[in-house]
Amino acid sequence: MSRRRVKLHELYREIEALGGADECADDEAYNDAIDDVLAILRASGFGEGFYIDQREYENRARVSTAAQMEAAQ
C-alpha cells in the first residue's frame, strides 16, 4: 500500500466507510472497533460536518479572547 496525504476529516469519512453489515460475530467485533475509532476521532473534534482545523481553532480562540478583553474594558 502506498502512502498518501489526506486531510483528517477525509480520513474520518474513509474510516466510517469501512463499517458494514453485521452478519457474524467477527463482523460485529470489526464494526465495534470501527465505532471505537470514530468515537475517539469525534472526541477530538473530527467528524462529518463539524471538523475544525487547528489554525481555525486557534483563530477562534484569539477572536474569543480579544472579545472577552474588549468586553471587560
CSV table of N, CA and C in Angstrom, one decimal:
chain,number,residue,atom,x,y,z
A,1,MET,N,0.8,-1.2,0.0
A,1,MET,CA,0.0,0.0,0.0
A,1,MET,C,0.9,1.2,0.0
A,2,SER,N,0.6,2.1,-0.9
A,2,SER,CA,1.4,3.3,-1.0
A,2,SER,C,0.8,4.4,-0.1
A,3,ARG,N,1.7,5.2,0.5
A,3,ARG,CA,1.2,6.3,1.4
A,3,ARG,C,0.7,7.5,0.6
A,4,ARG,N,-0.2,8.1,1.2
A,4,ARG,CA,-0.8,9.4,0.5
A,4,ARG,C,-1.2,10.3,1.6
A,5,ARG,N,-1.2,11.6,1.3
A,5,ARG,CA,-1.6,12.6,2.3
A,5,ARG,C,-3.1,12.8,2.2
A,6,VAL,N,-3.8,12.8,3.3
A,6,VAL,CA,-5.3,13.1,3.3
A,6,VAL,C,-5.5,14.1,4.5
A,7,LYS,N,-6.6,14.9,4.3
A,7,LYS,CA,-7.0,15.7,5.4
A,7,LYS,C,-7.7,14.8,6.4
A,8,LEU,N,-7.6,15.2,7.7
A,8,LEU,CA,-8.1,14.4,8.7
A,8,LEU,C,-9.6,14.2,8.6
A,9,HIS,N,-10.4,15.1,8.2
A,9,HIS,CA,-11.8,14.9,8.0
A,9,HIS,C,-12.1,13.9,6.9
A,10,GLU,N,-11.2,13.8,5.9
A,10,GLU,CA,-11.4,12.8,4.9
A,10,GLU,C,-11.0,11.5,5.4
A,11,LEU,N,-10.0,11.4,6.3
A,11,LEU,CA,-9.7,10.1,6.9
A,11,LEU,C,-10.9,9.6,7.8
A,12,TYR,N,-11.5,10.5,8.4
A,12,TYR,CA,-12.7,10.2,9.2
A,12,TYR,C,-13.8,9.5,8.3
A,13,ARG,N,-14.0,10.1,7.2
A,13,ARG,CA,-15.0,9.5,6.2
A,13,ARG,C,-14.6,8.2,5.7
A,14,GLU,N,-13.3,8.0,5.5
A,14,GLU,CA,-12.8,6.7,5.0
A,14,GLU,C,-12.9,5.6,6.0
A,15,ILE,N,-12.6,6.0,7.3
A,15,ILE,CA,-12.8,5.0,8.4
A,15,ILE,C,-14.2,4.7,8.5
A,16,GLU,N,-15.1,5.7,8.5
A,16,GLU,CA,-16.5,5.4,8.6
A,16,GLU,C,-17.0,4.5,7.5
A,17,ALA,N,-16.5,4.6,6.3
A,17,ALA,CA,-16.9,3.8,5.2
A,17,ALA,C,-16.5,2.3,5.4
A,18,LEU,N,-15.6,2.0,6.3
A,18,LEU,CA,-15.1,0.7,6.5
A,18,LEU,C,-16.1,-0.2,7.2
A,19,GLY,N,-17.1,0.4,7.9
A,19,GLY,CA,-18.1,-0.3,8.6
A,19,GLY,C,-19.0,-1.0,7.6
A,20,GLY,N,-19.8,-2.0,8.1
A,20,GLY,CA,-20.7,-2.6,7.2
A,20,GLY,C,-21.7,-3.4,7.9
A,21,ALA,N,-22.3,-4.4,7.3
A,21,ALA,CA,-23.4,-5.2,7.9
A,21,ALA,C,-22.8,-6.2,8.9
A,22,ASP,N,-23.6,-6.5,9.9
A,22,ASP,CA,-23.2,-7.4,11.0
A,22,ASP,C,-23.8,-8.8,10.6
A,23,GLU,N,-23.1,-9.6,9.9
A,23,GLU,CA,-23.6,-10.9,9.5
A,23,GLU,C,-23.1,-12.1,10.4
A,24,CYS,N,-22.0,-11.8,11.2
A,24,CYS,CA,-21.5,-12.8,12.1
A,24,CYS,C,-20.8,-12.1,13.2
A,25,ALA,N,-20.3,-12.9,14.2
A,25,ALA,CA,-19.7,-12.3,15.4
A,25,ALA,C,-18.4,-11.5,15.0
A,26,ASP,N,-17.7,-12.0,14.0
A,26,ASP,CA,-16.4,-11.3,13.6
A,26,ASP,C,-16.8,-10.0,13.0
A,27,ASP,N,-17.9,-9.9,12.2
A,27,ASP,CA,-18.3,-8.6,11.6
A,27,ASP,C,-18.7,-7.6,12.7
A,28,GLU,N,-19.4,-8.1,13.7
A,28,GLU,CA,-19.8,-7.3,14.8
A,28,GLU,C,-18.6,-6.7,15.5
A,29,ALA,N,-17.6,-7.6,15.8
A,29,ALA,CA,-16.4,-7.1,16.5
A,29,ALA,C,-15.7,-6.1,15.7
A,30,TYR,N,-15.6,-6.3,14.4
A,30,TYR,CA,-14.9,-5.4,13.5
A,30,TYR,C,-15.6,-4.0,13.5
A,31,ASN,N,-16.9,-4.0,13.4
A,31,ASN,CA,-17.7,-2.8,13.3
A,31,ASN,C,-17.6,-2.1,14.7
A,32,ASP,N,-17.6,-2.8,15.8
A,32,ASP,CA,-17.4,-2.2,17.1
A,32,ASP,C,-16.0,-1.5,17.2
A,33,ALA,N,-15.0,-2.1,16.6
A,33,ALA,CA,-13.7,-1.5,16.6
A,33,ALA,C,-13.7,-0.2,15.7
A,34,ILE,N,-14.4,-0.2,14.6
A,34,ILE,CA,-14.5,1.0,13.7
A,34,ILE,C,-15.2,2.0,14.5
A,35,ASP,N,-16.3,1.7,15.2
A,35,ASP,CA,-17.1,2.6,16.0
A,35,ASP,C,-16.2,3.2,17.1
A,36,ASP,N,-15.3,2.4,17.7
A,36,ASP,CA,-14.4,2.9,18.8
A,36,ASP,C,-13.5,4.0,18.2
A,37,VAL,N,-12.9,3.7,17.0
A,37,VAL,CA,-12.0,4.6,16.4
A,37,VAL,C,-12.7,5.9,16.1
A,38,LEU,N,-13.9,5.8,15.5
A,38,LEU,CA,-14.7,7.0,15.2
A,38,LEU,C,-15.1,7.8,16.4
A,39,ALA,N,-15.3,7.2,17.5
A,39,ALA,CA,-15.6,7.8,18.8
A,39,ALA,C,-14.4,8.6,19.3
A,40,ILE,N,-13.2,8.1,19.1
A,40,ILE,CA,-12.0,8.7,19.5
A,40,ILE,C,-11.8,10.0,18.7
A,41,LEU,N,-12.1,9.9,17.4
A,41,LEU,CA,-11.9,11.0,16.5
A,41,LEU,C,-12.9,12.1,16.8
A,42,ARG,N,-14.2,11.7,17.0
A,42,ARG,CA,-15.2,12.7,17.4
A,42,ARG,C,-14.9,13.4,18.7
A,43,ALA,N,-14.3,12.7,19.6
A,43,ALA,CA,-14.0,13.3,20.9
A,43,ALA,C,-12.9,14.3,20.7
A,44,SER,N,-12.1,14.1,19.6
A,44,SER,CA,-11.0,15.1,19.3
A,44,SER,C,-11.5,16.2,18.4
A,45,GLY,N,-12.7,16.2,18.0
A,45,GLY,CA,-13.3,17.3,17.2
A,45,GLY,C,-13.4,17.0,15.7
A,46,PHE,N,-13.3,15.7,15.4
A,46,PHE,CA,-13.4,15.4,14.0
A,46,PHE,C,-14.7,14.7,13.7
A,47,GLY,N,-15.2,14.8,12.5
A,47,GLY,CA,-16.5,14.1,12.2
A,47,GLY,C,-17.1,14.8,11.0
A,48,GLU,N,-18.1,14.2,10.5
A,48,GLU,CA,-18.8,14.7,9.3
A,48,GLU,C,-19.5,16.0,9.7
A,49,GLY,N,-19.1,17.1,9.1
A,49,GLY,CA,-19.8,18.3,9.2
A,49,GLY,C,-19.4,19.2,10.4
A,50,PHE,N,-18.5,18.7,11.2
A,50,PHE,CA,-18.1,19.6,12.3
A,50,PHE,C,-16.6,19.6,12.6
A,51,TYR,N,-15.8,19.3,11.5
A,51,TYR,CA,-14.3,19.4,11.7
A,51,TYR,C,-13.9,20.8,11.6
A,52,ILE,N,-13.0,21.2,12.5
A,52,ILE,CA,-12.3,22.5,12.6
A,52,ILE,C,-10.8,22.2,12.6
A,53,ASP,N,-10.1,22.8,11.6
A,53,ASP,CA,-8.7,22.5,11.6
A,53,ASP,C,-8.0,23.4,12.7
A,54,GLN,N,-6.8,23.0,13.0
A,54,GLN,CA,-6.1,23.6,14.1
A,54,GLN,C,-5.9,25.1,13.9
A,55,ARG,N,-5.6,25.6,12.7
A,55,ARG,CA,-5.4,27.1,12.5
A,55,ARG,C,-6.7,27.8,12.8
A,56,GLU,N,-7.8,27.2,12.3
A,56,GLU,CA,-9.1,27.9,12.5
A,56,GLU,C,-9.5,27.8,14.0
A,57,TYR,N,-9.2,26.7,14.7
A,57,TYR,CA,-9.4,26.6,16.1
A,57,TYR,C,-8.6,27.7,16.9
A,58,GLU,N,-7.4,27.9,16.5
A,58,GLU,CA,-6.5,28.9,17.2
A,58,GLU,C,-7.1,30.3,16.9
A,59,ASN,N,-7.5,30.5,15.6
A,59,ASN,CA,-8.0,31.8,15.3
A,59,ASN,C,-9.3,32.1,16.1
A,60,ARG,N,-10.2,31.1,16.2
A,60,ARG,CA,-11.4,31.3,17.0
A,60,ARG,C,-11.1,31.6,18.5
A,61,ALA,N,-10.0,31.0,19.0
A,61,ALA,CA,-9.6,31.2,20.4
A,61,ALA,C,-9.1,32.7,20.5
A,62,ARG,N,-8.3,33.1,19.5
A,62,ARG,CA,-7.8,34.5,19.6
A,62,ARG,C,-8.9,35.5,19.5
A,63,VAL,N,-9.9,35.3,18.6
A,63,VAL,CA,-11.0,36.2,18.5
A,63,VAL,C,-11.8,36.2,19.8
A,64,SER,N,-12.0,35.1,20.3
A,64,SER,CA,-12.8,35.0,21.6
A,64,SER,C,-12.1,35.7,22.7
A,65,THR,N,-10.8,35.5,22.8
A,65,THR,CA,-10.0,36.2,23.9
A,65,THR,C,-10.1,37.7,23.7
A,66,ALA,N,-9.9,38.1,22.5
A,66,ALA,CA,-10.0,39.6,22.2
A,66,ALA,C,-11.4,40.1,22.5
A,67,ALA,N,-12.4,39.4,22.2
A,67,ALA,CA,-13.8,39.9,22.5
A,67,ALA,C,-14.0,39.9,24.0
A,68,GLN,N,-13.5,39.0,24.8
A,68,GLN,CA,-13.6,39.0,26.2
A,68,GLN,C,-12.8,40.1,26.8
A,69,MET,N,-11.7,40.4,26.3
A,69,MET,CA,-10.9,41.5,26.9
A,69,MET,C,-11.6,42.9,26.6
A,70,GLU,N,-12.1,43.0,25.4
A,70,GLU,CA,-12.8,44.2,25.0
A,70,GLU,C,-14.1,44.4,25.9
A,71,ALA,N,-14.8,43.3,26.1
A,71,ALA,CA,-16.0,43.4,27.0
A,71,ALA,C,-15.6,43.7,28.4
A,72,ALA,N,-14.4,43.3,28.9
A,72,ALA,CA,-14.0,43.6,30.2
A,72,ALA,C,-13.6,45.1,30.4
A,73,GLN,N,-13.3,45.8,29.4
A,73,GLN,CA,-12.9,47.2,29.5
A,73,GLN,C,-14.0,48.0,29.6
